[in-house]
Each structure stands twice: as C-alpha cells, then as structure tokens.
Short mmCIF file of C-alpha atoms in Angstrom, two decimals:
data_model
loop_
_atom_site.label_atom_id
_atom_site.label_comp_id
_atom_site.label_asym_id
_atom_site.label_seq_id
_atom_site.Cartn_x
_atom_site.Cartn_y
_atom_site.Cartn_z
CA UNK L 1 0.00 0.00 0.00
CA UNK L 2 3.14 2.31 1.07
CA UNK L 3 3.95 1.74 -2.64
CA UNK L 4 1.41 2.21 -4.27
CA UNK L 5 0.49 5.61 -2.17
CA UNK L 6 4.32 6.76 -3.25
CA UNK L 7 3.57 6.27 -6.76
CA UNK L 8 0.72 8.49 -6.43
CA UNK L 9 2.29 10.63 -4.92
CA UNK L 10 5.09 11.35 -7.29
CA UNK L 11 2.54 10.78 -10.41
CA UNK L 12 0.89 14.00 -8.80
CA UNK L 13 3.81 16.21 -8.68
CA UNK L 14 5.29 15.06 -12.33
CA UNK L 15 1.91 15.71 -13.58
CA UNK L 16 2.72 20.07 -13.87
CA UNK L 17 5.50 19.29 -15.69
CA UNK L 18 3.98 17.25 -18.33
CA UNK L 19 0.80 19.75 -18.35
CA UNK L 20 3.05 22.42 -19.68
CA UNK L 21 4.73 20.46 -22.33
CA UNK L 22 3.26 21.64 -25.75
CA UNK L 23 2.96 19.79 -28.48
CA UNK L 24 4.12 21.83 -31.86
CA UNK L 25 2.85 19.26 -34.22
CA UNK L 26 4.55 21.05 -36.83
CA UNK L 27 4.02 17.56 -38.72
CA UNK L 28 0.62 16.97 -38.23
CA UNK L 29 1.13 13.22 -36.80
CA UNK L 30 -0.34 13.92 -33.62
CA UNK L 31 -3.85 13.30 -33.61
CA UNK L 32 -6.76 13.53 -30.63
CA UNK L 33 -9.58 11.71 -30.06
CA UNK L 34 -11.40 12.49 -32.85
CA UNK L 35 -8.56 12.37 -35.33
CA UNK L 36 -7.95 16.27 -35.49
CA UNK L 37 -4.79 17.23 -35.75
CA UNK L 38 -3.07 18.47 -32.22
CA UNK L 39 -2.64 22.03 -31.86
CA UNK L 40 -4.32 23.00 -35.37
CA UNK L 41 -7.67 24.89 -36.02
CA UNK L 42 -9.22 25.35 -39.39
CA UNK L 43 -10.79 28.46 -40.50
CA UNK L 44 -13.43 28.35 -42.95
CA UNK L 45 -16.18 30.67 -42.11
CA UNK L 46 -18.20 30.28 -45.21
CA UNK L 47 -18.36 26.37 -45.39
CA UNK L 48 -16.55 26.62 -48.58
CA UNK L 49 -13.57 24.08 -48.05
CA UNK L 50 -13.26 20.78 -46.13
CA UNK L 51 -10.08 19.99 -44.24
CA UNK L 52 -8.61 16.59 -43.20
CA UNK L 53 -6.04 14.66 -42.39
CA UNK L 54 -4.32 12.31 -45.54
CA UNK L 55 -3.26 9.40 -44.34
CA UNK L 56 -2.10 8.51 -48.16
CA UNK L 57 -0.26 11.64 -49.13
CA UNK L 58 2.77 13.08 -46.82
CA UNK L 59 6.04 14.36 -47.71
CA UNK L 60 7.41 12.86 -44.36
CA UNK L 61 5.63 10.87 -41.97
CA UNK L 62 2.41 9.56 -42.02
CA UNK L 63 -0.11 12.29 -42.09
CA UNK L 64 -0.91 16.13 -44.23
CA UNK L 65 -3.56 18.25 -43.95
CA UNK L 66 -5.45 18.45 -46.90
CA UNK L 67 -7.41 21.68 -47.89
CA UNK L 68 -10.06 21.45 -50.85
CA UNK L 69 -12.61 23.26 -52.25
CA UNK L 70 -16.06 21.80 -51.50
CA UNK L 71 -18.22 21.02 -54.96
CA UNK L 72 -20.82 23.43 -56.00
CA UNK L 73 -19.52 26.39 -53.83
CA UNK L 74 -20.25 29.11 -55.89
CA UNK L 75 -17.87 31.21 -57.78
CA UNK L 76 -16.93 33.50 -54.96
CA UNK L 77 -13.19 34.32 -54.13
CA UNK L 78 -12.96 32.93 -50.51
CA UNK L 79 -10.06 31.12 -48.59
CA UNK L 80 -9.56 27.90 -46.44
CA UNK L 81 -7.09 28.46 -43.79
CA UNK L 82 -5.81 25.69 -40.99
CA UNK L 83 -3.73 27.46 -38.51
CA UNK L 84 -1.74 27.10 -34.93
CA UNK L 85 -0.63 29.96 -32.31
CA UNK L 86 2.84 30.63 -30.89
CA UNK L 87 2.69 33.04 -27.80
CA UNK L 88 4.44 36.09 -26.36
CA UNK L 89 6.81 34.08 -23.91
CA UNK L 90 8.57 32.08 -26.45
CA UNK L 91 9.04 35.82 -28.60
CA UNK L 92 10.35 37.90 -25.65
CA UNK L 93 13.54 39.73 -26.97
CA UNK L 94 13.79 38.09 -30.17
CA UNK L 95 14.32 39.52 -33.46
CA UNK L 96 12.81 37.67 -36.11
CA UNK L 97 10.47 34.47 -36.96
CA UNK L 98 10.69 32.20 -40.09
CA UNK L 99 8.31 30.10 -41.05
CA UNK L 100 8.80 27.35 -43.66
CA UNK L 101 6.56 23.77 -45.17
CA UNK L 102 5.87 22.32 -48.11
CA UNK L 103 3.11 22.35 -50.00
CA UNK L 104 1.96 19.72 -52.68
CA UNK L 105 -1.55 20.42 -54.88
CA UNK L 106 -3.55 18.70 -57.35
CA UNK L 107 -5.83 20.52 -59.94
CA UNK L 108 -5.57 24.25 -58.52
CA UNK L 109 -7.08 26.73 -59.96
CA UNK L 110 -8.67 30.07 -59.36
CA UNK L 111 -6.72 30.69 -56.52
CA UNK L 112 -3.09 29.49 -54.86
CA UNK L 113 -1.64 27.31 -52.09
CA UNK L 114 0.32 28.98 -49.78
CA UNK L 115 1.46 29.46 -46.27
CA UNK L 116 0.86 32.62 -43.77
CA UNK L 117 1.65 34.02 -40.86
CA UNK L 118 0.30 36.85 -38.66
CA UNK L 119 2.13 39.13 -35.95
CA UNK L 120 -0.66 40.26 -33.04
CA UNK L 121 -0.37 42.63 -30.33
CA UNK L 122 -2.44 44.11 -27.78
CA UNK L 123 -6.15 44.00 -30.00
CA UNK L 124 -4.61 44.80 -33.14
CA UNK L 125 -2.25 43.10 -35.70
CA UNK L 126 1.11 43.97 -35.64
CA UNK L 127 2.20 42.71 -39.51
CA UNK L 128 1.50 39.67 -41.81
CA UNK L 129 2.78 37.83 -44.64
CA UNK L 130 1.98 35.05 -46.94
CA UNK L 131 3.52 33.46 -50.01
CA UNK L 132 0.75 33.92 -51.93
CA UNK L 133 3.58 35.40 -54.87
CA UNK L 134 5.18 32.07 -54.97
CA UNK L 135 1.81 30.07 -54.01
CA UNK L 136 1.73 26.84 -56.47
CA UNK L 137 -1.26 26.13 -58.49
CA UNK L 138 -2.18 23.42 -61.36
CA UNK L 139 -0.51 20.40 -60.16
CA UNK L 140 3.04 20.19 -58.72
CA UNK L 141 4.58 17.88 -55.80
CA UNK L 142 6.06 19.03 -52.70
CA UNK L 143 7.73 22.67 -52.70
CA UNK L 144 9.38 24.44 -49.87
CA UNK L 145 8.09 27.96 -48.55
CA UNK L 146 9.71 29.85 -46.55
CA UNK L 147 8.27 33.35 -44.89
CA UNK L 148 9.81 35.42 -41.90
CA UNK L 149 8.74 38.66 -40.34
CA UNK L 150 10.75 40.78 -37.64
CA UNK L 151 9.65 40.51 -34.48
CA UNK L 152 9.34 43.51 -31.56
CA UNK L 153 8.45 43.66 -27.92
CA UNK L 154 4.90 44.95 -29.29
CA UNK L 155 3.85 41.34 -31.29
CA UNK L 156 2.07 39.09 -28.41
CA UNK L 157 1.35 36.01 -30.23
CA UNK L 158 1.84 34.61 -33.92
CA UNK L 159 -0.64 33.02 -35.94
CA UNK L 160 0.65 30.50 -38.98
CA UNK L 161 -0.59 28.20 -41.40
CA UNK L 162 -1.74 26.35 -44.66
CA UNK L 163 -3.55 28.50 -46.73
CA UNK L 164 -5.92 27.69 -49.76
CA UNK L 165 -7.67 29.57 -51.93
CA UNK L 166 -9.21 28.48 -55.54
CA UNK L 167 -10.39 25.12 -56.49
CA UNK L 168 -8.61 21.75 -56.07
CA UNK L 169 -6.53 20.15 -53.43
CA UNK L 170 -3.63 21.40 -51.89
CA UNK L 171 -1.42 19.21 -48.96
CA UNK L 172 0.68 20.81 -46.38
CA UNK L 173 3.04 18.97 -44.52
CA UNK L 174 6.92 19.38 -42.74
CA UNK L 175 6.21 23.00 -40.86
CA UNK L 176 9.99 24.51 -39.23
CA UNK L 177 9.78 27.75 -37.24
CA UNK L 178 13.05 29.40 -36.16
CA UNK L 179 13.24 32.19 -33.76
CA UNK L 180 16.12 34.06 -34.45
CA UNK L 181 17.58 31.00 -36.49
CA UNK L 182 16.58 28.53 -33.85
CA UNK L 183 14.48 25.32 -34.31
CA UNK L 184 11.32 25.53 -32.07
CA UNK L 185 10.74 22.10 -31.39
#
C-alpha cells in the first residue's frame, strides 16, 4: 500500500510538468480523439472548403492536412485556412520568426496554395505575410516555402498556417519555425 500511495504521490507532482509540455505538431502526426490534428484549427467561415487529415499523401511521416474546395460552392473568391498559435513568452527579446513547409496540390485553380503568418499585439495586428507570390497552383509535388517577419516587444502572439484559396486540393506537410535562427521544437 506504502507503494502504491508513493507512486501516487510522485505521479501527482510530475503531472505540472507534463501539463506544460506543448505539443508543436509542426508535422501533423499527432492526432486527438477524434482524429484532429493536435494544436491545429481550421478556418473556414463560409463552409466553402473541407479539411482533413491524408493518411495517403505526406512528404514525411504519415499524415498532411489536406485543404479542398467543397463542390458546387459558388464562384466566390474565398479562402480555407488551418492554422496554430505561438505566444508572447517564447518571442520575448527576439528579433525575427521564419516560417517554412511544403506544400503539394492537385488541380488548382482560381486561386493558390500557400502558407501565412500573422504578428498580433495588444487587439490589433502587428504585420502579416503570406507566399501567396510564390503560391503553387495546377498540379506540382512538394515545394518548400519559406516566410519570416521581424519581431518587436509589441507582437504578443503569432498566428501561422496552410492557406488555400481556388479550387482543387492542396497538402501541407513538414512546418519549421526558427526564432532568431533557432528550431522551435
């Protein structure tokens, strides 16, 4: 019983530590209970595109996200966007983030696949960027990204992700971010 009580014990005081370790999923292979990718939100506020995760297609690994266009949407311009958050204590007195993944797509048209990434700060964003310029369309395999933005004591959090926009399907897969040329892992 004295052993059992002891493993308790230390269980309960290990268990802070492992609360505060994040998961990045920067990969996309961890999944929860309902097969949603860990630390990854999609964004489609007008229904247009359906997100999942490919368990066929994937530059490394075993999953991708996959963003397409839902049939018979309409011709409206609108994008699909599947995003993650890195906050203000991982950014304090840094310079500059970079942002890079690889993007594969299938049939794109009317719009681009890209990656994007948005600096926040106190109710207001701070700057943004995408790679909409080099976004691939039509059909091309994996190609590398990359995006950066300098950082100030004003950004609070960063916002990142696949972006999709047009019709087809476009995989994302492999995200790195560096903080001042460091691998956040």
């Amino acid at each position: 019983m004295k052993k059992i009580l002891t493993a308790c014990i230390a269980l309960a005081l290990a268990m802070p530590v492992f609360a505060q370790k994040m998961i990045r999923n920067y990969s996309f292979e961890y999944v929860d209970a309902l097969g949603k990718p860990i630390s990854w939100a999609p964004q489609n506020s007008d229904g247009k595109y359906a997100f999942s995760l490919d368990t066929l297609v994937a530059r490394t690994g075993k999953l991708s996200v996959l963003i397409k266009r839902k049939p018979d949407t309409g011709p409206e311009k609108t994008i699909g966007l599947c995003n993650t958050l890195i906050t203000r204590a991982l950014l304090t007195g840094k310079k500059k983030i970079t942002i890079t993944a690889y993007i594969k797509t299938e049939n794109v048209t009317e719009g681009v696949a890209s990656i994007w990434m948005q600096l926040n700060g106190n109710g207001r964003i701070v700057a943004d960027k995408n790679s909409d310029a080099h976004g691939i369309s039509a059909t091309q395999d994996w190609t590398q990204h990359t995006i950066e933005l300098p950082l100030s004591e004003e950004v609070g959090s960063i916002g990142f992700g696949c972006k999709m926009s047009g019709k087809g399907n476009a995989w994302f897969d492999d995200f790195e971010v560096r903080v001042d040329g460091v691998l956040l892992e």
